[in-house]
Coordinates of C-alpha atoms in Angstrom, one line a residue:
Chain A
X1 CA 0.1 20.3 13.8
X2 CA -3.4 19.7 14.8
X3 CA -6.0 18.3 13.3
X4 CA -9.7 20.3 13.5
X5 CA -12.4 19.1 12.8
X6 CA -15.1 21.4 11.8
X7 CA -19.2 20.7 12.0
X8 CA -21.7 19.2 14.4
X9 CA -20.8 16.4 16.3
X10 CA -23.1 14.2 14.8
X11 CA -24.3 13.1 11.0
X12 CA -21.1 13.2 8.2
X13 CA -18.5 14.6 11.4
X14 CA -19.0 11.7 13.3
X15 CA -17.7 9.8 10.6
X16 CA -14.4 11.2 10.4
X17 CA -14.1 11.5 14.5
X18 CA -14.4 7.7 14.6
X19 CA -11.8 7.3 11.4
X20 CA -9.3 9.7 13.6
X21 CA -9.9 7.9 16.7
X22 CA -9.4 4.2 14.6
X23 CA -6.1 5.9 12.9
X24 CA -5.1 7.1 16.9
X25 CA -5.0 10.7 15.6
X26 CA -5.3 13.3 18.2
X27 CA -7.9 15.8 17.0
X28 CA -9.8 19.2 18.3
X29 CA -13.4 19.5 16.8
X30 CA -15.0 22.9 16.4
X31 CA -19.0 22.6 17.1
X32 CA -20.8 24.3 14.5
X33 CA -24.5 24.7 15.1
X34 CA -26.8 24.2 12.3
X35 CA -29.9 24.3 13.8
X36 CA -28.8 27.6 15.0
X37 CA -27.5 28.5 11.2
X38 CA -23.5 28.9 12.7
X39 CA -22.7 26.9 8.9
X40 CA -23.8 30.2 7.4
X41 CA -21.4 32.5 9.3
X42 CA -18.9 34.0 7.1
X43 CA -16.2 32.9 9.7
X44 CA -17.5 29.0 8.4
X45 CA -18.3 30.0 5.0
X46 CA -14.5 31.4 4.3
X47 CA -13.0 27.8 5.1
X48 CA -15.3 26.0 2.3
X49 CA -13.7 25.2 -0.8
X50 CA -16.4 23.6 -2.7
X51 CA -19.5 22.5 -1.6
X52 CA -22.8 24.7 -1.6
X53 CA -23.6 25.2 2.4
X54 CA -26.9 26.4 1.0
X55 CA -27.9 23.0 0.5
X56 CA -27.5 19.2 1.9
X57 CA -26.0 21.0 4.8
X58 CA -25.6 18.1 7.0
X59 CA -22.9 16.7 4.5
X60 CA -21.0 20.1 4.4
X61 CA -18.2 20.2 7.0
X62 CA -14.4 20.8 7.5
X63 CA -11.3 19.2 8.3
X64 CA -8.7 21.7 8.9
X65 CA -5.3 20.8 9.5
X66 CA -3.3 24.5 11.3
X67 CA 0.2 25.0 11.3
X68 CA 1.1 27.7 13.9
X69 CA -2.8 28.9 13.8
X70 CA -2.8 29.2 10.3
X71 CA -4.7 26.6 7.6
X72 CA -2.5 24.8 5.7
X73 CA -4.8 22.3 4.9
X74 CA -8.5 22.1 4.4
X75 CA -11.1 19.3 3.3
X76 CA -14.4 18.9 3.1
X77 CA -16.8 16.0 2.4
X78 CA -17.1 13.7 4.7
X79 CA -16.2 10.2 2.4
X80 CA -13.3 12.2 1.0
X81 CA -11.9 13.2 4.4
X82 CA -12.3 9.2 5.7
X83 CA -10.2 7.9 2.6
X84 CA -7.4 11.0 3.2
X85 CA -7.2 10.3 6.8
X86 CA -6.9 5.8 5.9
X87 CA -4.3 7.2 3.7
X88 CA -2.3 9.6 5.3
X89 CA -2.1 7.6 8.3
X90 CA -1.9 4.1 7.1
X91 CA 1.4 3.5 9.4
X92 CA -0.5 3.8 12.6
X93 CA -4.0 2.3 14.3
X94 CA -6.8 0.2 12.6
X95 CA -5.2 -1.2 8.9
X96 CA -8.6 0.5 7.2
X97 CA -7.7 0.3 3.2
X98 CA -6.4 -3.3 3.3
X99 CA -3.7 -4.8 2.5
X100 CA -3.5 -4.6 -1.7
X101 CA -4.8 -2.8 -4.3
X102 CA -7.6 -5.6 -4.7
X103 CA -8.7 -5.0 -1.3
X104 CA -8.5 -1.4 -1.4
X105 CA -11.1 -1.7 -4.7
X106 CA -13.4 -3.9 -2.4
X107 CA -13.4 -1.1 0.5
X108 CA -14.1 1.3 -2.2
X109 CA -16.9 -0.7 -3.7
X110 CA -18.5 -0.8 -0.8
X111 CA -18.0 2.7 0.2
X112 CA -20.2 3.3 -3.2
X113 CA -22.7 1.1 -2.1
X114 CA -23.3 2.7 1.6
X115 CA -23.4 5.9 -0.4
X116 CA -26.0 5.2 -3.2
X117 CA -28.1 2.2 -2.0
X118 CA -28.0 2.4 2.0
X119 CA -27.6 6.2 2.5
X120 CA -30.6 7.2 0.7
X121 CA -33.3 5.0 2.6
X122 CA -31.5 4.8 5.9
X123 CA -31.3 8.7 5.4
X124 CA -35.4 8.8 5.1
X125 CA -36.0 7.1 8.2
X126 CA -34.1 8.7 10.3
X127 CA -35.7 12.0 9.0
X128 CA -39.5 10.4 9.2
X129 CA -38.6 8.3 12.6
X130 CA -36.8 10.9 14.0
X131 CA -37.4 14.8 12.8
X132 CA -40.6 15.0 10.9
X133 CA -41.9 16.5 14.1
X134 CA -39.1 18.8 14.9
X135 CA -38.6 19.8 11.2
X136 CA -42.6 20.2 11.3
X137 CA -43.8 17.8 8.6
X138 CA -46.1 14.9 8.5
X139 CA -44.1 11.7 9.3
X140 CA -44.7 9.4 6.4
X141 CA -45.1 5.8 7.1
X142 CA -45.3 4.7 3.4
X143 CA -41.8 5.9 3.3
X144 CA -40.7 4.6 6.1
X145 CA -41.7 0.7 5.0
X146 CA -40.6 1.2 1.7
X147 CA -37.2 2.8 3.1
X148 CA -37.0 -0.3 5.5
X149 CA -37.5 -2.5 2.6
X150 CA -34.7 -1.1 0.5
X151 CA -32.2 -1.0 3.7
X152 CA -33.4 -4.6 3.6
X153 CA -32.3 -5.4 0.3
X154 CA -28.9 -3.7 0.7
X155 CA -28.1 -5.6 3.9
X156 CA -29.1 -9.3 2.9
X157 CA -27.0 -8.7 -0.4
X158 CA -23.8 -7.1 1.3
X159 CA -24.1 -10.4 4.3
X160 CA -24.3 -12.9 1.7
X161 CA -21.0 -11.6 0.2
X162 CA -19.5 -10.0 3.7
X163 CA -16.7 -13.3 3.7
X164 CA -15.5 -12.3 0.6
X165 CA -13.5 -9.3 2.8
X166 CA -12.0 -9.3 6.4
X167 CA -14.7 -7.3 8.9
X168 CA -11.4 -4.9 9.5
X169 CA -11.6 -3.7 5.9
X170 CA -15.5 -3.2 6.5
X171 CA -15.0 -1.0 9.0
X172 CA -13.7 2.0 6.9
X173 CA -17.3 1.0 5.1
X174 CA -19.1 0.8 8.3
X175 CA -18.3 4.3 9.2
X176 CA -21.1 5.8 6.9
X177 CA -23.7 3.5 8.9
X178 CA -22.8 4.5 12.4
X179 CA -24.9 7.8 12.1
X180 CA -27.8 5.9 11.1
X181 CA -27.5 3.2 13.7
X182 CA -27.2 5.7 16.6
X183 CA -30.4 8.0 15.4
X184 CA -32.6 5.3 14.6
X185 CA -31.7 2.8 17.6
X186 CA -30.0 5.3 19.9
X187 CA -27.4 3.7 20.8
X188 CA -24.0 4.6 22.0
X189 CA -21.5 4.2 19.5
Chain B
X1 CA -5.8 -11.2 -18.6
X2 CA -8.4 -9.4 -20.3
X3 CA -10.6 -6.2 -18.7
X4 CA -14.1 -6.7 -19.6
X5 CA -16.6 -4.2 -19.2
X6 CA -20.1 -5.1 -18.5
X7 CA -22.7 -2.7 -19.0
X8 CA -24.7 -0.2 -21.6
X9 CA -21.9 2.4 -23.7
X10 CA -23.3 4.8 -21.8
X11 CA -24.3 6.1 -18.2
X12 CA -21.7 4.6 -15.5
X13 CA -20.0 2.3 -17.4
X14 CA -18.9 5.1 -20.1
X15 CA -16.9 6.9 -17.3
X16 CA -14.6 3.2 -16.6
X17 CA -14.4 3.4 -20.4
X18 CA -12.9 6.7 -20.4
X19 CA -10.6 5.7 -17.3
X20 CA -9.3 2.7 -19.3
X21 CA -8.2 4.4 -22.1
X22 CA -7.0 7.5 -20.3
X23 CA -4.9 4.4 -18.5
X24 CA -3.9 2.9 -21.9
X25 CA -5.5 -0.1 -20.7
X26 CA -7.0 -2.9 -23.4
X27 CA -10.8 -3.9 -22.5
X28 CA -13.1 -5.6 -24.1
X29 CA -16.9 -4.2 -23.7
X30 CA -19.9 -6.6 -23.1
X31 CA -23.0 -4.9 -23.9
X32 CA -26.2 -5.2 -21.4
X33 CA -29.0 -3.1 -22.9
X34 CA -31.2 -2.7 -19.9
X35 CA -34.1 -0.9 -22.1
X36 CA -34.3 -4.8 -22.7
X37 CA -33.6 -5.5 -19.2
X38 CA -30.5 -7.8 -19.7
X39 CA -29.1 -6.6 -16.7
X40 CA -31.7 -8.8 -14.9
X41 CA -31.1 -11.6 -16.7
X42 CA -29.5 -14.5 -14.2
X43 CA -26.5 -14.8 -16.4
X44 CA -25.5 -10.8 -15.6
X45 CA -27.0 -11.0 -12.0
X46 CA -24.9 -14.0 -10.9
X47 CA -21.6 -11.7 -11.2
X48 CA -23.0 -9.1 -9.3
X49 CA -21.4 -9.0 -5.6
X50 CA -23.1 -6.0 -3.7
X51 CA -26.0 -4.0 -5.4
X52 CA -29.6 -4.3 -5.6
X53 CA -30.1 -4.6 -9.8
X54 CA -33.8 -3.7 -9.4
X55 CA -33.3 -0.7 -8.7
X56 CA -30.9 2.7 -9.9
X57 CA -29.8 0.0 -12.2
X58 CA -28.1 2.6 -14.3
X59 CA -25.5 3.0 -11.8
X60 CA -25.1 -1.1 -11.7
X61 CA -22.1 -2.4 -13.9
X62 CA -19.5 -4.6 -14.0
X63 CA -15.6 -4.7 -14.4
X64 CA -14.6 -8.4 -14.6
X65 CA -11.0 -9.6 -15.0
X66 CA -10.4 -12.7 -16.3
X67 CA -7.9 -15.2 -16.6
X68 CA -8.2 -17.9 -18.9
X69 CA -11.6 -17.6 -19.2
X70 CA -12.7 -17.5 -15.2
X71 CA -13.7 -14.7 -13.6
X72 CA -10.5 -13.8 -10.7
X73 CA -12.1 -10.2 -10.2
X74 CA -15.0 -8.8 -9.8
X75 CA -15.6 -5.2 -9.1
X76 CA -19.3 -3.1 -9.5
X77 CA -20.1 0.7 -8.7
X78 CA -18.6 3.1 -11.9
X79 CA -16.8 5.3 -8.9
X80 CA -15.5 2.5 -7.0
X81 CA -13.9 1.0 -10.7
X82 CA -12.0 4.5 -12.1
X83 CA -10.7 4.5 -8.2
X84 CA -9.2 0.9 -8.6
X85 CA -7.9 1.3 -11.8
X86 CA -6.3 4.4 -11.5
X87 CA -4.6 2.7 -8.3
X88 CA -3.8 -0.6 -10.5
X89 CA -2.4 1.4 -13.2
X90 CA -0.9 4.1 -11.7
X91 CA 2.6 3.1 -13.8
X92 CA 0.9 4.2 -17.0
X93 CA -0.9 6.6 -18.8
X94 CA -2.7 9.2 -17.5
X95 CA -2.1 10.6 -13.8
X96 CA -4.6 10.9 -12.3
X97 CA -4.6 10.5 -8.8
X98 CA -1.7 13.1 -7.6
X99 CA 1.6 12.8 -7.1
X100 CA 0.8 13.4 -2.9
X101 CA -1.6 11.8 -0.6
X102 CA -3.0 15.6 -0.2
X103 CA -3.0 16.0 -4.5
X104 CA -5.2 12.9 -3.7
X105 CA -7.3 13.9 -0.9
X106 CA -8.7 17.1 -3.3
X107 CA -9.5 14.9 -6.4
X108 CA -11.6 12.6 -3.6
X109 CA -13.1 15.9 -2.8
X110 CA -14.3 16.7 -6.2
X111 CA -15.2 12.6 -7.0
X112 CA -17.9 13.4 -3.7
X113 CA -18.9 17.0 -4.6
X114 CA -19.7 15.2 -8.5
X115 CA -21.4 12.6 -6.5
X116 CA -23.7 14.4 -4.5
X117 CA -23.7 17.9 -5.8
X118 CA -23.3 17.6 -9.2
X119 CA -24.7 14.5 -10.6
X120 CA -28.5 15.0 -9.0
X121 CA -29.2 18.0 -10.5
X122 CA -27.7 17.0 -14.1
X123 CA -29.7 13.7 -13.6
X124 CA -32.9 15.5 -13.2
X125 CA -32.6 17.9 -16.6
X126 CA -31.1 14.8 -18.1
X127 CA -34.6 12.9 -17.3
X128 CA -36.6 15.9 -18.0
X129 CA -35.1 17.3 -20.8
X130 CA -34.4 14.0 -22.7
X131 CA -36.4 10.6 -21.5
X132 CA -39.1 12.3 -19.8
X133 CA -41.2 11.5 -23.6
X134 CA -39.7 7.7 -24.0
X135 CA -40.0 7.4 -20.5
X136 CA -43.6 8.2 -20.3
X137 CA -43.9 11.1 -17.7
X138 CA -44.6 14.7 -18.5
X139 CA -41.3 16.7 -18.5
X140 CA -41.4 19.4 -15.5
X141 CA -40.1 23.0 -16.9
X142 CA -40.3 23.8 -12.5
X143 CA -37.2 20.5 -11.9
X144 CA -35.3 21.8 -15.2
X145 CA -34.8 25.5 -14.1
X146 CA -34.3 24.4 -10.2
X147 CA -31.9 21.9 -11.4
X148 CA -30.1 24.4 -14.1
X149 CA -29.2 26.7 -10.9
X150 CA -27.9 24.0 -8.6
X151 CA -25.5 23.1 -11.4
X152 CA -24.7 26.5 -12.0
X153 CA -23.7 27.6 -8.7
X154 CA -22.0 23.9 -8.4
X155 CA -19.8 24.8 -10.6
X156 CA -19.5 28.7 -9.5
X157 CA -17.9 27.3 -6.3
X158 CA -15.6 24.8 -8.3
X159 CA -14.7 26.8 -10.9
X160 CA -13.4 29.9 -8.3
X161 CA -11.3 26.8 -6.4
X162 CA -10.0 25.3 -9.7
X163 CA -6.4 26.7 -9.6
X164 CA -6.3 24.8 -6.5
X165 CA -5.7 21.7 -8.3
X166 CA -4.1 21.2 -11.6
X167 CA -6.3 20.6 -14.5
X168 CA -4.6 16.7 -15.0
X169 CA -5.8 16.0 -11.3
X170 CA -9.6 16.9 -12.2
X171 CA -9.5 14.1 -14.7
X172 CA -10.8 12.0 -12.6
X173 CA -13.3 13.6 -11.2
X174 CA -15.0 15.1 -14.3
X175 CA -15.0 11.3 -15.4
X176 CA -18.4 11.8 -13.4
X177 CA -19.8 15.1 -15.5
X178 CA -18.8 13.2 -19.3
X179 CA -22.0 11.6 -19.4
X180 CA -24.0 14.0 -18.6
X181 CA -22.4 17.0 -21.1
X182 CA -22.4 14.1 -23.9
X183 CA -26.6 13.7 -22.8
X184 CA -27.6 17.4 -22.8
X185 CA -25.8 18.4 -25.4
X186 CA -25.2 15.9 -27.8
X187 CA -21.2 16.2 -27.8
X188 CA -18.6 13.3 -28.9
X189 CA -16.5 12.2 -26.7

């Protein structure tokens, strides 16, 4: 059985290639070119359960687990697949969902959290830092500070309250930062 | 040990209310009426953990477990909540997370596509079709009818993937769409 993952290798994929590589799951990825519009061939299209590839399509993607060639299982969203993945393989590699239930609810808090408070800003500076250029629009720097102040706000609150979890539960967290991190700072991660 | 809710009866906190009793869970409710802005009021701030109350304070609540009067548990973010109790109390009531880690992973599909497919569209003809006049701001006829055809092809997609999943397992998930049905069309639930 092998695990596939479909997409471009970096934004929501990236997340789930470090979660395999945490949970020590061997994994093919399948590239999929958006730039070049590959997430609207029907060969892509005819693997999506749910989402609208019309749309958001950096957070459309595909993990497809094959059995003999064939798709037994697919997923898609990116948060969904990190969470199945902790799950299935809790047994093996990095301990991602904690230890109880309580600790679980604080991973999951904090999932919500990365989604709704640091996505959104971090989101609209990588897009005016990074691709207002490429994408051909006027990079915004009003956005930018007010972006940077709200990614402010986020990360003071989360340190001040960081002890109250281990830094191993973060990490399931984390993984919806590293995108971010890497675009803006270009780093290696 | 007593479940209290913090929070307005409606928005966010109405989906943990549903979970709870879908549970069989006692709770008790503690109102914050933010068109008063209570929820910035120190006494409701000091039991917040992660999110920024000043703004998308909507989507800021609590669920506070007590025992003998102190606080033992804290958990905010609506999504986060209905996850952890539906973990906590998976012995009772409703099912609603699957009977297999892959009944699981789909309902965490659908929790994401609510979350970033569904709920911004219904948001938007929820402001414009109902606050936009106690709000202040002239409602946009051009958001609505964008906004009416996201939703509808949202739920295009789901509704051709729905025998995928049993209708107990989507539970859950439309814990995320209640609010916004009750808002634009005035419905008891």
């Amino acid at each position: 059985m092998v695990v596939k993952v479909y997409g471009p290798l970096y934004g929501s994929p990236k997340r789930v290639l470090v979660c395999l590589v945490e949970k020590e799951v061997d994994f093919e990825t399948v590239s999929i070119d958006v730039l070049k519009g590959e997430h609207k061939h029907p060969d892509f299209l005819k693997l999506q359960l749910a989402s609208d590839s019309h749309y958001n399509t950096f957070a459309r993607w595909f993990l497809n687990i094959t059995n003999h060639g064939e798709a037994t299982e697919a997923q898609e969203e990116s948060r969904a697949i990190i969470r199945y993945d902790a799950e299935k393989y809790k047994s093996q590699g990095t301990n991602l969902l904690g230890k109880t239930i309580e600790e679980r609810g604080l991973v999951e808090q904090w999932l919500e959290v990365e989604a709704h408070n640091f996505h959104p800003p971090s989101y609209n500076m990588v897009l005016h830092i990074l691709f207002a250029s490429v994408l051909g629009f006027p990079s915004d720097p009003k956005i930018i500070q007010e972006s940077e102040e709200k990614l402010g706000k986020v990360l003071d609150r989360r340190a001040s309250t960081w002890p109250v979890i281990s830094s191993a539960l973060l990490i399931l967290a984390t993984f919806r930062s590293l995108n971010t991190w890497w675009l803006i700072w270009g780093g290696s991660i």
